[in-house]
Every structure is written in structure tokens, then in C-alpha cells.
Backbone as JSON, one array per atom type, in Angstrom:
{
  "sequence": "XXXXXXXXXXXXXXXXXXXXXXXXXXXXXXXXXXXXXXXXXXXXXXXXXXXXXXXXXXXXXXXXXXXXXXXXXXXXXXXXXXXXXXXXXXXXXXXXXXXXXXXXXXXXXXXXXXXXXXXXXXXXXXXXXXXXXXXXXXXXXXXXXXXXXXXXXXXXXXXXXXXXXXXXXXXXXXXXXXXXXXXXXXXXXXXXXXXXXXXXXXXXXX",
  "N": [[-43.83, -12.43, 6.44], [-42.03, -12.73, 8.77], [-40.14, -14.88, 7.73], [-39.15, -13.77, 6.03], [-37.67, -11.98, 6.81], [-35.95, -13.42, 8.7], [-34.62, -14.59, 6.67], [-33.57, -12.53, 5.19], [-31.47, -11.67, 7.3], [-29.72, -13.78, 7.16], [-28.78, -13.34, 4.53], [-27.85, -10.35, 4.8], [-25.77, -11.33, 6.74], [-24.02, -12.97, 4.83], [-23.37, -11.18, 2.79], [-21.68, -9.04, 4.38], [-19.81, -10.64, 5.38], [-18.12, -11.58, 3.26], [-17.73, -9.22, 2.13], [-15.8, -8.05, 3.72], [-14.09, -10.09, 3.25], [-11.71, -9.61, 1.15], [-10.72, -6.99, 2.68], [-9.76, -7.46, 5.32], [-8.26, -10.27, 5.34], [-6.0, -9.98, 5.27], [-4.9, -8.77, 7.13], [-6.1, -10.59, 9.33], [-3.91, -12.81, 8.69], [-1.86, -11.58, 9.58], [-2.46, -11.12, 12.74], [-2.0, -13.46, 13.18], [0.18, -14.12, 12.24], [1.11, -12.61, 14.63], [0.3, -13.98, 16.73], [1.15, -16.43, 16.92], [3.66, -15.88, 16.89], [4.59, -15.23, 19.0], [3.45, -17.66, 21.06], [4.69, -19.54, 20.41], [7.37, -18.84, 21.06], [7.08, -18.84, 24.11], [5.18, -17.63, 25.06], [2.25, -16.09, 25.92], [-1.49, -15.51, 25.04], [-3.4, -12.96, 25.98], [-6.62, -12.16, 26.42], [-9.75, -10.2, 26.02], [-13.14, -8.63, 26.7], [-16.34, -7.45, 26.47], [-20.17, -8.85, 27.81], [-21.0, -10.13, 24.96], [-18.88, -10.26, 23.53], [-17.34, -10.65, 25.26], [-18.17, -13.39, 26.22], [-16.97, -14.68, 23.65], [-14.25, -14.01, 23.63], [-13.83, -16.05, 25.62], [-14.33, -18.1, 23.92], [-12.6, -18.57, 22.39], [-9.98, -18.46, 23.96], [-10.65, -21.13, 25.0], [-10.53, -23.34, 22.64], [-7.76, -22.68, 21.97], [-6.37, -23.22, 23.81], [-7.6, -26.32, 24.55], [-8.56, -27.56, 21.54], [-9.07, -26.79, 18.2], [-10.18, -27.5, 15.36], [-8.03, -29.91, 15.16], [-5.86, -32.15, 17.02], [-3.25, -31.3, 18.86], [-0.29, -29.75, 20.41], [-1.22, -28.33, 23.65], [-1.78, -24.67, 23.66], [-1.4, -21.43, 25.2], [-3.18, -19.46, 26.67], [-6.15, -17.07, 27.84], [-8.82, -16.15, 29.19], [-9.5, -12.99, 30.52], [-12.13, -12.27, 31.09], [-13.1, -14.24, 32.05], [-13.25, -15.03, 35.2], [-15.2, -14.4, 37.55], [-15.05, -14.06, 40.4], [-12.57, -12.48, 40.6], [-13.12, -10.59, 38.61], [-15.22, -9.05, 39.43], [-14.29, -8.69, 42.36], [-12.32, -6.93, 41.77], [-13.53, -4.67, 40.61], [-15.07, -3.85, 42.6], [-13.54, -3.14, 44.8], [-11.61, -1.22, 43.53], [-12.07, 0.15, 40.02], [-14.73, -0.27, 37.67], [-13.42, 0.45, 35.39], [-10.93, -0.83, 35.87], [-11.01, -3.64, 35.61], [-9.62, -5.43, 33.73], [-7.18, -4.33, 33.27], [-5.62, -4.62, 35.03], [-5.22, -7.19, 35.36], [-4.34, -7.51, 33.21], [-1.65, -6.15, 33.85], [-0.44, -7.93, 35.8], [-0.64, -10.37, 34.64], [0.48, -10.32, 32.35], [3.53, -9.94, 30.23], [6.49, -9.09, 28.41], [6.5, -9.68, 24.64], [3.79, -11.93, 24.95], [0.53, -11.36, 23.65], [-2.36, -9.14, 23.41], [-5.43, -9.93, 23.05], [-8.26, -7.93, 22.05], [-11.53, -7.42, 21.89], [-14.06, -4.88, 21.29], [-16.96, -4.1, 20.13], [-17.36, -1.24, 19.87], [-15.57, -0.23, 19.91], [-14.72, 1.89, 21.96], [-15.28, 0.69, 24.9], [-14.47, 1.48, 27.44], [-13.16, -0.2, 29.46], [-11.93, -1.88, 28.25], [-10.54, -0.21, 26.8], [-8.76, 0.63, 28.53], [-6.98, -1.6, 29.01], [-5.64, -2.07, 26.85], [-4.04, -0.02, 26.89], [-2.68, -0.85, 29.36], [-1.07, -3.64, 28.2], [0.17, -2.35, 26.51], [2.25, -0.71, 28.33], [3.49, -3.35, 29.36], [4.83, -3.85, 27.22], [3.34, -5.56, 25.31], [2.04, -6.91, 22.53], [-0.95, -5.77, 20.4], [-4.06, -7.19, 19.43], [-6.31, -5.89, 18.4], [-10.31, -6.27, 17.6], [-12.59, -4.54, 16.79], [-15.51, -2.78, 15.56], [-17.4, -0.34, 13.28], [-16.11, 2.58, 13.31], [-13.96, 2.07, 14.56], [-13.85, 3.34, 17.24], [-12.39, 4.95, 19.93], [-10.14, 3.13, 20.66], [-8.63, 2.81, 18.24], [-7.51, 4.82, 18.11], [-5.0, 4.16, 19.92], [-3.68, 2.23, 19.61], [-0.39, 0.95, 18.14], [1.67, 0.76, 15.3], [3.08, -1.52, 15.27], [0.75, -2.85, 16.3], [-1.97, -5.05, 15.54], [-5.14, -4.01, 13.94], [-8.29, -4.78, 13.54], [-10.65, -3.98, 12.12], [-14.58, -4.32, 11.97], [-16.54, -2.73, 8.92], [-19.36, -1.67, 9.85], [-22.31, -1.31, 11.98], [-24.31, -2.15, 13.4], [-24.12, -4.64, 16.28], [-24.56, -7.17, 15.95], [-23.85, -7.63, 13.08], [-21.6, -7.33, 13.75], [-19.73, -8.86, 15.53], [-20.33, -11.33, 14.2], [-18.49, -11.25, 12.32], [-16.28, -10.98, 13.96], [-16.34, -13.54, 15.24], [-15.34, -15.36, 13.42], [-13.12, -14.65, 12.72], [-11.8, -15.22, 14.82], [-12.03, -18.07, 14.16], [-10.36, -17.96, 12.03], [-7.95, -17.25, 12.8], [-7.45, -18.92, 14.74], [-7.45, -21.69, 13.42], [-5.27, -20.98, 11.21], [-3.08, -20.15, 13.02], [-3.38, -23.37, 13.59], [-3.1, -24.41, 11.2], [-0.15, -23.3, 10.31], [1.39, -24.48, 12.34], [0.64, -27.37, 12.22], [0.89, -28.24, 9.74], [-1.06, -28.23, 6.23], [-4.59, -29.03, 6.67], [-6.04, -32.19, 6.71], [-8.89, -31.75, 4.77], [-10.78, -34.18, 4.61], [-10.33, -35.87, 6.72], [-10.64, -34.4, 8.87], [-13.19, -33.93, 8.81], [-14.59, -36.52, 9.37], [-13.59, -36.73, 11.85], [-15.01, -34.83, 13.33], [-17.19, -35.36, 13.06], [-17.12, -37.97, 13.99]],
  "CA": [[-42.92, -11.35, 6.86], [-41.27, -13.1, 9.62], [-39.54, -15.62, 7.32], [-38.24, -13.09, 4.64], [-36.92, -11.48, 7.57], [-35.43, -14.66, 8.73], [-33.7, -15.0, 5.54], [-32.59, -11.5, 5.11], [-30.42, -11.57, 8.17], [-28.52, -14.41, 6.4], [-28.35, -12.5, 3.55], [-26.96, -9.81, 5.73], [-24.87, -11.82, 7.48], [-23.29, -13.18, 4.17], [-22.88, -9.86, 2.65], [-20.84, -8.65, 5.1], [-18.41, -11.64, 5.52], [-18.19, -11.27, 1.47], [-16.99, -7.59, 1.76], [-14.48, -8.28, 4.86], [-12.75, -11.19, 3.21], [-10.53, -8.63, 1.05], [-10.05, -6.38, 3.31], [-9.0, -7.96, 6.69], [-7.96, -11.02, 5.13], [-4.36, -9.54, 5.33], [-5.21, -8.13, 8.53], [-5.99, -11.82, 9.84], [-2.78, -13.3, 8.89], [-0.54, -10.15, 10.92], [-2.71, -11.08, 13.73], [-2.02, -15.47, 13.34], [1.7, -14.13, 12.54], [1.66, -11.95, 15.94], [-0.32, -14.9, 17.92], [2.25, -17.67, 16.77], [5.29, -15.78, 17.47], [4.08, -15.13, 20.52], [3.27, -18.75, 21.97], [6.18, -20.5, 20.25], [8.32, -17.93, 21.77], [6.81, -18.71, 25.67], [4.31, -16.11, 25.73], [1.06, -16.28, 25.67], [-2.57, -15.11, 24.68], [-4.42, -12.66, 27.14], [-8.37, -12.21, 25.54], [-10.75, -9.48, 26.66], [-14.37, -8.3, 26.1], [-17.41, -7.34, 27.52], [-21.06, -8.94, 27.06], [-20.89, -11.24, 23.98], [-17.31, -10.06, 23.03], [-16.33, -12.09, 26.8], [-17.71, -15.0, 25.3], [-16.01, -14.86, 22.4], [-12.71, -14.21, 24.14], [-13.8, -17.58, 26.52], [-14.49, -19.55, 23.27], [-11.18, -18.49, 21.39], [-9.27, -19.31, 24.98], [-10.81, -22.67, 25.11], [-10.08, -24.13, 21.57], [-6.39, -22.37, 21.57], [-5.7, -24.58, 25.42], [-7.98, -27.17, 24.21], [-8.44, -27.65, 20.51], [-9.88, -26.14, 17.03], [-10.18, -28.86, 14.85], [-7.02, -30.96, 15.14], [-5.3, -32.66, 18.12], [-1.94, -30.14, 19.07], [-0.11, -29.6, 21.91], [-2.04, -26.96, 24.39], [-1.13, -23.26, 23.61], [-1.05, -20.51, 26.28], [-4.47, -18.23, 26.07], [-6.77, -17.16, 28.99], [-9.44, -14.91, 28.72], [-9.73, -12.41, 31.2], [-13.49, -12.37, 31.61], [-13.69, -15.5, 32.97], [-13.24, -15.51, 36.28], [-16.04, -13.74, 38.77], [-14.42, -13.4, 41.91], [-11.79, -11.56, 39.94], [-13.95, -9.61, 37.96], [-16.17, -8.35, 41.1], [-12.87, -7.74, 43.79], [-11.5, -5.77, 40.94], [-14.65, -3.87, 40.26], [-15.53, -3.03, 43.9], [-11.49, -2.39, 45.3], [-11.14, -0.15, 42.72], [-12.77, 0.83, 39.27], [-14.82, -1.05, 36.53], [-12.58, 0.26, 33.97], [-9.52, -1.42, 35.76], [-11.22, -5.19, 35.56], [-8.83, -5.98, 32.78], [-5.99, -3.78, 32.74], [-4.97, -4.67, 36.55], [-5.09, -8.3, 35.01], [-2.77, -7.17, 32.45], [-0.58, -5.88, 34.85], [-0.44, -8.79, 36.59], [-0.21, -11.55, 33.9], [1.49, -9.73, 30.71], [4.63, -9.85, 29.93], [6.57, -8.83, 26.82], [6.11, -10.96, 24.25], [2.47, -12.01, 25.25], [-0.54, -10.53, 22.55], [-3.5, -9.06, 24.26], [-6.45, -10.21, 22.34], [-9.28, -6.94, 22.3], [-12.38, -7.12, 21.58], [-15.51, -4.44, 21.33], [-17.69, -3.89, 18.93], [-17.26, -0.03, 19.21], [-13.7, -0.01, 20.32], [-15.48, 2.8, 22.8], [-15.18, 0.23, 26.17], [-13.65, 1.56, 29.05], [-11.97, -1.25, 30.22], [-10.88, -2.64, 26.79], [-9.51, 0.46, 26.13], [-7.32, 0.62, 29.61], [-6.26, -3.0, 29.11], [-4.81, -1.83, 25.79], [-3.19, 0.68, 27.63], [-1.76, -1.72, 30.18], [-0.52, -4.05, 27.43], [1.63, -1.63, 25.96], [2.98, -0.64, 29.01], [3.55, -4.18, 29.54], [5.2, -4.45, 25.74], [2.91, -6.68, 24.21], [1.62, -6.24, 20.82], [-2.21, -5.59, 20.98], [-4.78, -7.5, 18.08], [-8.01, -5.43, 18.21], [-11.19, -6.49, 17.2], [-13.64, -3.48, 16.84], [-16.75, -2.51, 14.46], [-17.78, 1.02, 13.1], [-14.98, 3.23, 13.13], [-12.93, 1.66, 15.62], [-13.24, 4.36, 18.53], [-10.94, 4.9, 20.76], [-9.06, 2.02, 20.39], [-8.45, 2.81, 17.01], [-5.88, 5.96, 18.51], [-4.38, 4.21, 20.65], [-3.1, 1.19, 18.77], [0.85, 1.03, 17.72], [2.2, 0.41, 13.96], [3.42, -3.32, 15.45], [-0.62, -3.66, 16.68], [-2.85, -5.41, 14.58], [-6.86, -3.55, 14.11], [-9.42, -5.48, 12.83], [-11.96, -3.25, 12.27], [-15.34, -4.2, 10.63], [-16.7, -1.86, 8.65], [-20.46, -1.86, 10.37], [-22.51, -0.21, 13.03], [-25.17, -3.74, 14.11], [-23.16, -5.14, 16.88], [-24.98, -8.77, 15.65], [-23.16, -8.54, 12.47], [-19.71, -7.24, 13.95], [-19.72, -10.12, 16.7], [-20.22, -12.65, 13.6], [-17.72, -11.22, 11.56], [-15.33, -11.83, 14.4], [-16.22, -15.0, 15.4], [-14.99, -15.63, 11.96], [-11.71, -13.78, 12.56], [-11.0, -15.77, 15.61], [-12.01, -18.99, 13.96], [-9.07, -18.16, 11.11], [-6.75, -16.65, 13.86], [-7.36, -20.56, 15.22], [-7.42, -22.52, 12.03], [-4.22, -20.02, 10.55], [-2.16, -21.33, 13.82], [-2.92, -24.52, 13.49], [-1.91, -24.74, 10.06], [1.14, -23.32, 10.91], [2.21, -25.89, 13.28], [0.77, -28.5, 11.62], [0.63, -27.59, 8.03], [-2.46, -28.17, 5.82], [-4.97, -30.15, 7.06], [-6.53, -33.43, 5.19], [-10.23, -31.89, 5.28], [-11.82, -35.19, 4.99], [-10.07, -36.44, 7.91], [-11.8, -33.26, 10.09], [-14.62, -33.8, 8.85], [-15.17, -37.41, 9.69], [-12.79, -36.72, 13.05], [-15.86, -33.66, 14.17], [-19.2, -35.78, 13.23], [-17.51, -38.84, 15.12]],
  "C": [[-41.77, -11.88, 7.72], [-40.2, -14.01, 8.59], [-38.88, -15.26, 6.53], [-37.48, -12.32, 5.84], [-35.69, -12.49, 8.39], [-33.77, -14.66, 7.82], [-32.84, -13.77, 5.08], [-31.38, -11.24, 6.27], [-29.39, -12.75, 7.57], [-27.8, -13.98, 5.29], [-27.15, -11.28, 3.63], [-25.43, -10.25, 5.84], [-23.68, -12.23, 6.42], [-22.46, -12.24, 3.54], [-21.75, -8.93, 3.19], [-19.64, -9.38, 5.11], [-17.71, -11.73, 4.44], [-16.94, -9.98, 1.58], [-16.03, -7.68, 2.91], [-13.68, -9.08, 4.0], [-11.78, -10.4, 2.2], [-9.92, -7.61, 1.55], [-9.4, -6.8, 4.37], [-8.52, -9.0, 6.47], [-6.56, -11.01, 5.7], [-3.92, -8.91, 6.54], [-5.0, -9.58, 9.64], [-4.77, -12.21, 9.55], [-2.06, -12.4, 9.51], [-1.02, -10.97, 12.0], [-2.11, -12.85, 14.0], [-0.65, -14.77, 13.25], [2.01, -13.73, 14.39], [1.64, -12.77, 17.3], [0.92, -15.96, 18.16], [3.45, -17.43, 17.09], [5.54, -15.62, 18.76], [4.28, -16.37, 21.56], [4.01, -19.61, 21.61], [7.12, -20.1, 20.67], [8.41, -18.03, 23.09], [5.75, -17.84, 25.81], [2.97, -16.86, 25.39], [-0.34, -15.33, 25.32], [-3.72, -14.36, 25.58], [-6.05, -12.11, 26.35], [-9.25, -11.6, 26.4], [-11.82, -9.36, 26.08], [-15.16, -8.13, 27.09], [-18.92, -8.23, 26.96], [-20.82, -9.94, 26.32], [-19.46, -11.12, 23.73], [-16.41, -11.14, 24.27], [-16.44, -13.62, 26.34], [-16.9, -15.34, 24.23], [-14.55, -15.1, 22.6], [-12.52, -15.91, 25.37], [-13.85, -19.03, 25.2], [-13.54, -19.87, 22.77], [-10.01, -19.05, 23.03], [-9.47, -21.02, 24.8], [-10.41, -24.0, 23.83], [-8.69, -23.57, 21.17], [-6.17, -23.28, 22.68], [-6.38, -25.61, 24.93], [-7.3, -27.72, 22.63], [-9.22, -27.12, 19.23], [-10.44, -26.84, 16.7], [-9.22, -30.16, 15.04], [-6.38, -31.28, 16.13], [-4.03, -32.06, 18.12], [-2.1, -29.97, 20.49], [-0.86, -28.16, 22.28], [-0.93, -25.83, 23.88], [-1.92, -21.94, 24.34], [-2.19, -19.28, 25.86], [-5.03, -18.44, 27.11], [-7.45, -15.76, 28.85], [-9.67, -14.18, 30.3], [-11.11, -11.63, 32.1], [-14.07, -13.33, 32.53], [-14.2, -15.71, 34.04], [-14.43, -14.59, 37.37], [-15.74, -13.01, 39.83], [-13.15, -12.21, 41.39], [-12.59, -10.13, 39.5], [-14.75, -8.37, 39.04], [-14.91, -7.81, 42.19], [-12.38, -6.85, 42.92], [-12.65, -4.51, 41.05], [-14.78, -2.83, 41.17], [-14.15, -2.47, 44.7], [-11.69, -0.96, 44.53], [-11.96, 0.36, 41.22], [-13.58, -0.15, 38.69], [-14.28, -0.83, 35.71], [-11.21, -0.33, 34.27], [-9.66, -3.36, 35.92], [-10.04, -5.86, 34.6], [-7.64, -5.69, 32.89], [-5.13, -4.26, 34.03], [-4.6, -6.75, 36.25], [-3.83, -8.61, 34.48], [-1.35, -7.22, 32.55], [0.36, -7.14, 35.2], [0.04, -10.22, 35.83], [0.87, -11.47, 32.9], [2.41, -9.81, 31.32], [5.15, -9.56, 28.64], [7.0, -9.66, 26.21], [4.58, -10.89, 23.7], [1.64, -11.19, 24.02], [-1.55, -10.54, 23.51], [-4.6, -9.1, 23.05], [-8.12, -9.0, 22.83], [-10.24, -7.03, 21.93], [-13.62, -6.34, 22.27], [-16.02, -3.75, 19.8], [-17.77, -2.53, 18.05], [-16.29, 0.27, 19.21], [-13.63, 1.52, 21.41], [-15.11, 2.17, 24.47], [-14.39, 0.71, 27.32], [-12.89, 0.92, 28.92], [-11.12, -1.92, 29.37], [-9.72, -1.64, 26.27], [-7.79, 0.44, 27.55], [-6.82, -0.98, 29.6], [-4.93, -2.77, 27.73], [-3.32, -1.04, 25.89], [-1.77, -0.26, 28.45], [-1.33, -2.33, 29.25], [0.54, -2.96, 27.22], [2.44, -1.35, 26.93], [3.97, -1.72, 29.87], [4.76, -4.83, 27.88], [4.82, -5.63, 25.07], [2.28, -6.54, 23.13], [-0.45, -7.06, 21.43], [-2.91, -6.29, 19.32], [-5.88, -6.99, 18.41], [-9.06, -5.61, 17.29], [-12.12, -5.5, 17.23], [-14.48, -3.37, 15.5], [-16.86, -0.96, 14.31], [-16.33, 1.25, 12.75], [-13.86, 3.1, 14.11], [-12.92, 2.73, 16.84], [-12.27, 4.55, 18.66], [-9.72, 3.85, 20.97], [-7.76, 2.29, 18.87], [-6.85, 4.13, 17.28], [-5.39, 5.55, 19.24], [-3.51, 3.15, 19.86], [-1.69, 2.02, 18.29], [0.62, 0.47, 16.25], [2.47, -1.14, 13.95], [1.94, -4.09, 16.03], [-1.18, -4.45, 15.57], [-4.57, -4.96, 14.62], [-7.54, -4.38, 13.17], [-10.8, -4.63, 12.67], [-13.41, -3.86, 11.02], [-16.26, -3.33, 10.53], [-18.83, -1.98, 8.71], [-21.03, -1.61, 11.25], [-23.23, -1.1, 13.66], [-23.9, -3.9, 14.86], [-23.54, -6.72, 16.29], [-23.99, -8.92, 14.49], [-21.98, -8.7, 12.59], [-19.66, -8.4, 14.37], [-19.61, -11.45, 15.31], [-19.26, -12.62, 12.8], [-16.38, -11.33, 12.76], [-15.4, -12.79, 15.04], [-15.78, -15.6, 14.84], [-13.83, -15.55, 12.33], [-11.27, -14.59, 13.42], [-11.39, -17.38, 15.05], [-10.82, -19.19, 13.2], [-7.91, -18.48, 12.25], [-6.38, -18.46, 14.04], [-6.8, -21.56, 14.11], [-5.62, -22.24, 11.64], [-2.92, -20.95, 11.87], [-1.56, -22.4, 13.71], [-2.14, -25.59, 12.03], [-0.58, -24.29, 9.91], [2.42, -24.16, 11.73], [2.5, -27.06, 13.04], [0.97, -28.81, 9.93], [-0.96, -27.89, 7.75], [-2.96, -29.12, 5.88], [-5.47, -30.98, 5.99], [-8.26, -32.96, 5.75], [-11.03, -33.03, 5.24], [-11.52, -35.77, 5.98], [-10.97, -35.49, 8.71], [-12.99, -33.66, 10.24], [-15.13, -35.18, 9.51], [-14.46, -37.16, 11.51], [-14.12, -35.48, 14.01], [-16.97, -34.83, 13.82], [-18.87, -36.95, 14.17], [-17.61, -38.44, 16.98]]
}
């Protein structure tokens, strides 16, 4: 039992990524167009979430300033979960739904893309960061699952929604881990053009 169960969550898991790649496919490139015009322009990448969605926005920060696969100059991303002492003086000063948006405030500029993710698009604080963005004029890329909540009405015509169409937060979360691996990938072929995959490949196992 345990092992067919095992195997059905891959099954799952494939299934899903299967039935996304024609729909958001076209969705993902808006969002790599909105990211790139963005940080070749001066601006940069602000990345929210709560829970697993924070990591996600700390892992997509770290390989856009770091690297994906390929050696490129650093580009301008910082996730807004990161920091603790932030997170907590914001919290206790004033609300938990203004952890992000007072960030916003504070960092955005127009230009800039605020990178959203929750799973229900329901979050408090994701949603007032979205808020702040716009009032900030930066174009918003949302990541949400189900029916996109509240996010889903607030979003502009120049936003980009990613919604996947799923109610598990396990398989949303994997279907955008995905989304921000393109987002990454999509960039860097942009900059650099198309990579030589056998170079990667021997350039990641050494």
C-alpha cells in the first residue's frame, strides 16, 4: 500500500505538470518578459510568500543574485521573507498583514516586479503587498492555486497570474517551483541565448 501510494503521488505530480504546460506556458514567458525588462532596465525583483511559498521566494532570490545553471552577471531579486528582525518589528509595530507591503513601500519602485506567491491567493499579507506594489507602479507576477482568491481581483491587465488549476497545496508548490525554475532558465536564455546542454550538465555534476 505504502509504495503504490509512493508512486501515485508521482503520478500525480506528473499529471498535473502535463496539464499546466499548455496552459501557463504562455503565462510563463509574460512573466520572464516582465522579469527581464525589469532588471535590464535597473529595477529589480521583490519575492513574497508565506510557509513553503517563503522558501520558494528565498530559492528563486538566490539563483537570480547567484546563479541557475550558467555563470551571468548578478541580477537584482530579494525575497522579502528573509529577514527575521524585519519580519518580527514589522509584525509587532504594527500588523501581520503589513510584513510585506511596508517592505514594498520601502524598497519598490516603478519598474521593479513583485514576485507573489500563495497557494490560495487568500494571504493577507500577499494580498496587501500586491496592493502596495501597485501603488508603487510595479507590475505584479502572481503565483496562486485553486481559483486564485483574492489576488485573482486585484491583479491589473499589465500583471501576470499564474494560477494552477488545483486545490493540494503539495502539488501547487511543485507546479511553481517549476514556474520559477523557467522564469530562471527563460532569463537566462535571454541574456545568454541557448544553452549547450551538455556543457550544464557536465558544469552541475562537477
Amino acid at each position: 500500500m505504502l509504495l503504490q501510494r509512493i508512486q501515485q503521488q508521482f503520478i500525480d505530480s506528473a499529471d498535473l505538470k502535463y496539464q499546466c504546460a499548455q496552459s501557463l506556458a504562455p503565462l510563463v514567458e509574460s512573466a520572464i518578459s516582465a522579469v527581464l525588462a525589469s532588471v535590464t532596465g535597473g529595477g529589480k525583483v521583490l519575492a513574497c510568500g508565506n510557509g513553503a511559498s517563503a522558501s520558494a521566494a528565498q530559492h528563486f532570490a538566490a539563483s537570480f543574485m547567484g546563479r541557475y545553471e550558467r555563470e551571468r552577471p548578478e541580477l537584482a531579486a530579494l525575497s522579502l521573507a528573509a529577514d527575521a528582525a524585519v519580519l518580527t518589528g514589522i509584525a509587532t509595530d504594527f500588523d501581520g498583514r503589513a510584513v510585506f507591503a511596508r517592505q514594498v513601500r520601502a524598497l519598490g519602485q516603478s519598474g521593479d516586479v513583485l514576485l507573489a506567491l500563495s497557494t490560495t491567493g487568500n494571504s493577507a499579507n500577499v494580498v496587501a503587498a500586491v496592493e502596495a506594489a501597485h501603488e508603487r507602479d510595479m507590475i505584479v507576477v502572481a503565483l496562486t492555486g485553486a481559483r486564485g482568491g483574492r489576488l485573482s481581483q486585484l491583479l491589473r491587465d499589465t500583471d501576470v497570474h499564474l494560477c494552477v488549476p488545483h486545490e493540494l497545496p503539495a502539488r501547487i508548490l511543485e507546479v511553481h517551483h517549476l514556474v520559477l525554475h523557467c522564469i530562471c532558465d527563460g532569463v537566462d536564455a535571454q541574456l545568454l541565448g541557448l544553452p549547450d546542454e551538455t556543457h550544464i550538465t557536465m558544469e552541475n555534476a562537477s
